[in-house]
Amino acid sequence: MALPSSSSSCMHRILVLALLAMAMAPAKEATAYLYDDLKLSWGSGCSYFYMDGGDVDALALCLHRSSGSGFSSNASYLYARYDMDIKLVANDSAGTVATFYLLPDDVPWEYHDEVDMEFLGNATGEPYTLHTNVYVNGAGGREQQFQLWFDPTEDFHTYSIEWNPKYIIFLVDDTPIRAYRNDRARGVPFPTWQRMRAEGSLWDAEEWATQGGRVKTDWAQAPFYAYYRNFRVTPCVPSPGVAWCGDEPPESAWFDQRLDAAALQRVQAANMIYDYCVDQKRFKDTGFPVECSTA
């Protein structure tokens, strides 16, 4: 039976209002999964993705005697901040190295850039060492090492590399521990043109990783696992009026805002255990690299 015209008009208005409310309602945010952003790129068959409670997925990288393992991000960037939450190998991790680093695609090894965070395993009860390095045009040797001020095996902590045209900043739980500066006027090598992916791995380096190789890997403890989750990439943003970060004028202070210099100084005073820029024995014949001077 047909409705009276007034009732039909009322129903029409209700339907329109309902459709408008649905259209204006905020869309439910899509869940981003780690396996959408990363791929296992090499190694052990015992590595796996898993759900770490709720909607959070994680990746367990595995090391056993025959093989380590590694992952690579699907996307690459030219200037960005890369964040990863990591829980390191527990108990006796001597000889093992877990990593989070940046590496370019399809660049010959002798010309490649690279930014490293390597976590050197330890005998039970000893602090973890975070080993950092910067490679430019195939040349590294810019090591700084830090002892972490917490147990990184008990829970996840956030490790970050922020790469912009002025600095490479290494951070732990948002606290800067190292800043490598682009001082192009003095000829300091700095990565400026190779898009880089985030990479991670767990591998055996018992020849050097723990106490200079004096403590070896205890394979009776294998398999070893390191856990990764909450991978985030924030592309670099230039100052207003600048088209992209690579066009930021060298004299601009825009990227200085990204560095907490006071916090950096505190951490380096308390936790740095090696700095290539003060290793006189190493550079007694060649002199220190140009970036080590303050001129």
Short mmCIF file of C-alpha atoms in Angstrom, two decimals:
data_model
loop_
_atom_site.label_atom_id
_atom_site.label_comp_id
_atom_site.label_asym_id
_atom_site.label_seq_id
_atom_site.Cartn_x
_atom_site.Cartn_y
_atom_site.Cartn_z
CA MET A 1 0.00 0.00 0.00
CA ALA A 2 1.33 3.45 -0.90
CA LEU A 3 2.24 5.79 1.98
CA PRO A 4 0.71 9.24 2.17
CA SER A 5 2.92 11.86 0.56
CA SER A 6 3.79 13.48 3.92
CA SER A 7 4.97 10.15 5.35
CA SER A 8 6.98 9.40 2.18
CA SER A 9 8.68 12.81 2.39
CA CYS A 10 9.54 12.24 6.06
CA MET A 11 11.02 8.81 5.36
CA HIS A 12 13.06 10.31 2.50
CA ARG A 13 14.52 12.97 4.81
CA ILE A 14 15.42 10.33 7.44
CA LEU A 15 17.15 8.22 4.80
CA VAL A 16 19.16 11.21 3.49
CA LEU A 17 20.22 12.20 7.01
CA ALA A 18 21.31 8.63 7.76
CA LEU A 19 23.41 8.49 4.60
CA LEU A 20 25.00 11.86 5.39
CA ALA A 21 25.88 10.70 8.91
CA MET A 22 27.53 7.59 7.52
CA ALA A 23 29.52 9.65 5.01
CA MET A 24 30.71 12.11 7.65
CA ALA A 25 31.69 9.47 10.21
CA PRO A 26 35.47 9.07 10.52
CA ALA A 27 36.79 6.10 8.65
CA LYS A 28 38.19 3.32 10.81
CA GLU A 29 41.98 3.40 10.55
CA ALA A 30 43.35 0.44 8.64
CA THR A 31 45.64 -1.80 10.65
CA ALA A 32 49.20 -1.77 9.32
CA TYR A 33 50.90 -5.13 9.62
CA LEU A 34 54.63 -5.68 9.78
CA TYR A 35 54.53 -8.33 7.07
CA ASP A 36 53.06 -5.73 4.71
CA ASP A 37 56.11 -3.48 5.19
CA LEU A 38 58.93 -6.02 5.56
CA LYS A 39 60.02 -9.22 3.91
CA LEU A 40 62.32 -11.97 5.11
CA SER A 41 65.25 -11.63 2.76
CA TRP A 42 67.64 -14.39 3.75
CA GLY A 43 68.48 -17.14 6.15
CA SER A 44 67.00 -19.42 8.68
CA GLY A 45 63.71 -21.20 8.20
CA CYS A 46 62.93 -20.79 11.91
CA SER A 47 62.20 -17.04 11.63
CA TYR A 48 58.51 -16.14 11.67
CA PHE A 49 55.88 -13.41 11.94
CA TYR A 50 53.50 -13.66 14.90
CA MET A 51 50.81 -11.68 16.73
CA ASP A 52 52.19 -10.04 19.88
CA GLY A 53 48.88 -9.39 21.58
CA GLY A 54 45.90 -7.53 20.10
CA ASP A 55 46.51 -6.21 16.59
CA VAL A 56 50.30 -5.89 16.98
CA ASP A 57 52.33 -8.26 14.86
CA ALA A 58 56.03 -8.90 15.29
CA LEU A 59 58.90 -10.68 13.60
CA ALA A 60 61.11 -13.21 15.36
CA LEU A 61 64.53 -13.46 13.69
CA CYS A 62 66.31 -16.73 14.33
CA LEU A 63 69.96 -17.77 14.54
CA HIS A 64 71.14 -21.35 14.72
CA ARG A 65 74.48 -22.91 13.95
CA SER A 66 73.90 -23.29 10.23
CA SER A 67 72.36 -19.89 9.47
CA GLY A 68 71.30 -16.49 10.70
CA SER A 69 68.44 -14.53 9.13
CA GLY A 70 67.48 -11.07 7.93
CA PHE A 71 64.72 -8.83 6.64
CA SER A 72 64.39 -5.84 4.35
CA SER A 73 61.75 -3.11 4.10
CA ASN A 74 59.68 -3.08 0.94
CA ALA A 75 60.09 0.69 0.43
CA SER A 76 63.20 2.86 0.24
CA TYR A 77 63.59 6.56 1.00
CA LEU A 78 65.94 9.48 0.43
CA TYR A 79 65.97 11.20 3.85
CA ALA A 80 63.61 9.87 6.52
CA ARG A 81 63.37 8.74 10.12
CA TYR A 82 63.25 4.98 10.62
CA ASP A 83 61.96 3.58 13.94
CA MET A 84 61.83 -0.03 15.10
CA ASP A 85 60.92 -1.59 18.43
CA ILE A 86 63.34 -4.42 19.24
CA LYS A 87 63.73 -6.94 22.05
CA LEU A 88 67.20 -8.45 21.97
CA VAL A 89 68.50 -11.99 22.47
CA ALA A 90 68.11 -12.96 26.13
CA ASN A 91 70.43 -14.79 28.53
CA ASP A 92 73.81 -15.84 27.13
CA SER A 93 73.90 -14.03 23.79
CA ALA A 94 77.71 -13.91 23.48
CA GLY A 95 78.88 -14.01 19.87
CA THR A 96 75.51 -13.01 18.42
CA VAL A 97 74.80 -9.71 16.66
CA ALA A 98 71.31 -8.31 16.08
CA THR A 99 71.11 -5.36 13.70
CA PHE A 100 68.95 -2.50 12.45
CA TYR A 101 70.50 -0.53 9.59
CA LEU A 102 70.00 1.35 6.33
CA LEU A 103 71.26 0.07 2.99
CA PRO A 104 70.67 1.18 -0.63
CA ASP A 105 69.44 -0.87 -3.58
CA ASP A 106 71.53 -1.86 -6.59
CA VAL A 107 74.64 0.15 -5.70
CA PRO A 108 78.06 -1.50 -6.18
CA TRP A 109 79.54 -2.41 -2.80
CA GLU A 110 82.57 -0.18 -3.29
CA TYR A 111 80.27 2.87 -3.64
CA HIS A 112 77.50 2.01 -1.22
CA ASP A 113 76.31 4.10 1.74
CA GLU A 114 75.20 2.43 4.97
CA VAL A 115 74.09 3.45 8.48
CA ASP A 116 74.46 0.76 11.15
CA MET A 117 73.09 -0.05 14.57
CA GLU A 118 74.51 -3.38 15.74
CA PHE A 119 73.76 -4.94 19.11
CA LEU A 120 76.68 -7.04 20.30
CA GLY A 121 75.66 -10.00 22.42
CA ASN A 122 77.01 -10.56 25.90
CA ALA A 123 77.63 -13.16 28.54
CA THR A 124 74.72 -13.38 30.98
CA GLY A 125 74.58 -10.41 33.33
CA GLU A 126 76.82 -8.11 31.30
CA PRO A 127 75.50 -4.98 29.53
CA TYR A 128 74.74 -5.01 25.83
CA THR A 129 76.98 -2.93 23.56
CA LEU A 130 75.39 -0.86 20.78
CA HIS A 131 77.88 -0.49 17.92
CA THR A 132 77.20 2.30 15.39
CA ASN A 133 78.90 3.05 12.08
CA VAL A 134 78.46 5.21 8.98
CA TYR A 135 79.63 4.18 5.49
CA VAL A 136 79.87 6.67 2.64
CA ASN A 137 80.93 5.64 -0.87
CA GLY A 138 81.97 2.22 0.42
CA ALA A 139 84.17 3.51 3.26
CA GLY A 140 83.21 2.96 6.89
CA GLY A 141 85.45 2.95 9.93
CA ARG A 142 83.40 5.60 11.76
CA GLU A 143 82.56 3.52 14.82
CA GLN A 144 81.12 4.70 18.10
CA GLN A 145 80.00 2.25 20.79
CA PHE A 146 77.66 2.64 23.75
CA GLN A 147 76.62 0.52 26.69
CA LEU A 148 72.85 0.48 27.01
CA TRP A 149 71.57 1.76 30.37
CA PHE A 150 68.80 -0.85 30.66
CA ASP A 151 68.29 -4.55 30.00
CA PRO A 152 67.19 -4.64 26.33
CA THR A 153 66.08 -8.27 26.60
CA GLU A 154 63.28 -7.73 29.12
CA ASP A 155 61.03 -5.64 26.89
CA PHE A 156 60.86 -3.83 23.56
CA HIS A 157 62.70 -0.52 23.20
CA THR A 158 62.63 1.89 20.27
CA TYR A 159 65.78 2.30 18.18
CA SER A 160 65.80 5.01 15.52
CA ILE A 161 67.89 6.41 12.70
CA GLU A 162 66.98 9.90 11.57
CA TRP A 163 68.65 10.83 8.29
CA ASN A 164 68.26 14.33 6.92
CA PRO A 165 70.59 16.47 4.78
CA LYS A 166 72.34 17.91 7.87
CA TYR A 167 72.57 15.03 10.33
CA ILE A 168 72.37 11.31 10.83
CA ILE A 169 71.01 10.97 14.36
CA PHE A 170 70.99 7.66 16.23
CA LEU A 171 68.37 7.45 19.00
CA VAL A 172 67.38 5.02 21.75
CA ASP A 173 63.87 5.51 23.15
CA ASP A 174 63.88 8.99 21.53
CA THR A 175 67.14 9.94 23.28
CA PRO A 176 69.95 10.87 20.86
CA ILE A 177 73.17 8.95 21.39
CA ARG A 178 75.09 10.02 18.29
CA ALA A 179 74.90 12.73 15.62
CA TYR A 180 77.00 12.50 12.45
CA ARG A 181 77.03 15.92 10.81
CA ASN A 182 77.14 16.82 7.13
CA ASP A 183 79.92 19.41 6.96
CA ARG A 184 80.26 19.63 3.21
CA ALA A 185 82.32 22.83 3.36
CA ARG A 186 85.17 20.85 4.92
CA GLY A 187 84.73 17.83 2.69
CA VAL A 188 83.17 15.51 5.28
CA PRO A 189 81.73 12.45 3.47
CA PHE A 190 77.96 12.21 3.89
CA PRO A 191 75.26 10.09 2.19
CA THR A 192 73.14 12.35 -0.02
CA TRP A 193 71.94 10.49 -3.10
CA GLN A 194 71.28 6.79 -2.46
CA ARG A 195 67.74 5.86 -1.44
CA MET A 196 67.94 3.43 1.46
CA ARG A 197 65.83 0.63 2.85
CA ALA A 198 65.65 -0.48 6.46
CA GLU A 199 67.29 -3.83 7.06
CA GLY A 200 67.69 -6.08 10.07
CA SER A 201 69.46 -9.31 10.83
CA LEU A 202 70.58 -11.76 13.49
CA TRP A 203 73.90 -13.47 12.80
CA ASP A 204 76.96 -15.06 14.38
CA ALA A 205 80.05 -12.89 14.83
CA GLU A 206 81.86 -14.76 17.56
CA GLU A 207 85.25 -13.84 16.07
CA TRP A 208 84.87 -10.24 17.31
CA ALA A 209 81.47 -9.41 18.80
CA THR A 210 81.94 -10.19 22.51
CA GLN A 211 85.05 -8.98 24.32
CA GLY A 212 86.92 -8.82 21.05
CA GLY A 213 86.15 -12.46 20.25
CA ARG A 214 87.43 -13.87 23.53
CA VAL A 215 83.93 -15.12 24.44
CA LYS A 216 82.48 -17.47 21.82
CA THR A 217 78.91 -18.40 20.95
CA ASP A 218 77.46 -21.16 23.14
CA TRP A 219 75.58 -23.17 20.54
CA ALA A 220 73.98 -25.25 23.27
CA GLN A 221 71.75 -22.18 23.82
CA ALA A 222 70.59 -22.11 20.17
CA PRO A 223 68.31 -21.25 18.52
CA PHE A 224 68.68 -17.58 19.44
CA TYR A 225 65.86 -15.09 18.78
CA ALA A 226 65.61 -11.31 18.47
CA TYR A 227 62.18 -9.71 18.13
CA TYR A 228 61.12 -6.74 15.97
CA ARG A 229 57.81 -4.85 15.84
CA ASN A 230 56.19 -1.43 15.15
CA PHE A 231 58.28 -0.45 12.16
CA ARG A 232 57.65 3.20 11.24
CA VAL A 233 59.09 5.49 8.58
CA THR A 234 58.58 9.26 8.64
CA PRO A 235 59.75 10.94 5.42
CA CYS A 236 61.81 14.08 5.82
CA VAL A 237 59.89 17.37 5.84
CA PRO A 238 61.63 20.59 4.70
CA SER A 239 61.12 24.05 6.10
CA PRO A 240 58.14 26.07 4.76
CA GLY A 241 58.73 27.28 1.23
CA VAL A 242 61.36 24.65 0.41
CA ALA A 243 60.28 22.03 -2.13
CA TRP A 244 62.07 19.03 -0.61
CA CYS A 245 64.66 18.34 2.06
CA GLY A 246 67.56 18.13 -0.39
CA ASP A 247 66.94 21.78 -1.32
CA GLU A 248 67.26 23.02 2.27
CA PRO A 249 69.97 25.75 2.28
CA PRO A 250 73.20 24.66 4.06
CA GLU A 251 72.94 27.63 6.43
CA SER A 252 69.37 26.73 7.46
CA ALA A 253 68.82 25.85 11.13
CA TRP A 254 65.67 23.83 10.29
CA PHE A 255 67.23 20.44 11.00
CA ASP A 256 69.01 21.63 14.15
CA GLN A 257 65.58 21.50 15.80
CA ARG A 258 65.65 17.73 15.37
CA LEU A 259 68.66 17.31 17.68
CA ASP A 260 68.56 17.60 21.48
CA ALA A 261 72.20 18.56 21.94
CA ALA A 262 72.06 18.57 25.75
CA ALA A 263 70.62 15.05 25.91
CA LEU A 264 73.21 13.88 23.38
CA GLN A 265 76.04 15.26 25.50
CA ARG A 266 74.72 13.57 28.66
CA VAL A 267 74.42 10.14 27.04
CA GLN A 268 77.84 10.34 25.42
CA ALA A 269 79.46 11.33 28.72
CA ALA A 270 77.80 8.48 30.61
CA ASN A 271 77.51 5.65 28.10
CA MET A 272 80.01 5.97 25.24
CA ILE A 273 82.76 3.35 25.50
CA TYR A 274 84.50 3.83 22.13
CA ASP A 275 84.90 6.75 19.74
CA TYR A 276 87.04 6.46 16.64
CA CYS A 277 87.67 10.20 16.79
CA VAL A 278 89.83 9.83 19.90
CA ASP A 279 91.60 6.58 18.98
CA GLN A 280 95.13 7.93 18.68
CA LYS A 281 96.73 4.52 18.26
CA ARG A 282 94.52 3.74 15.29
CA PHE A 283 95.24 7.00 13.46
CA LYS A 284 98.78 7.73 14.60
CA ASP A 285 100.18 7.33 11.07
CA THR A 286 97.36 8.72 8.95
CA GLY A 287 95.88 11.42 11.16
CA PHE A 288 92.27 11.64 12.23
CA PRO A 289 89.44 11.79 9.65
CA VAL A 290 88.35 15.30 8.76
CA GLU A 291 85.02 15.00 10.62
CA CYS A 292 86.89 14.40 13.90
CA SER A 293 88.25 17.95 14.05
CA THR A 294 86.14 20.81 15.34
CA ALA A 295 87.47 23.47 12.97
#
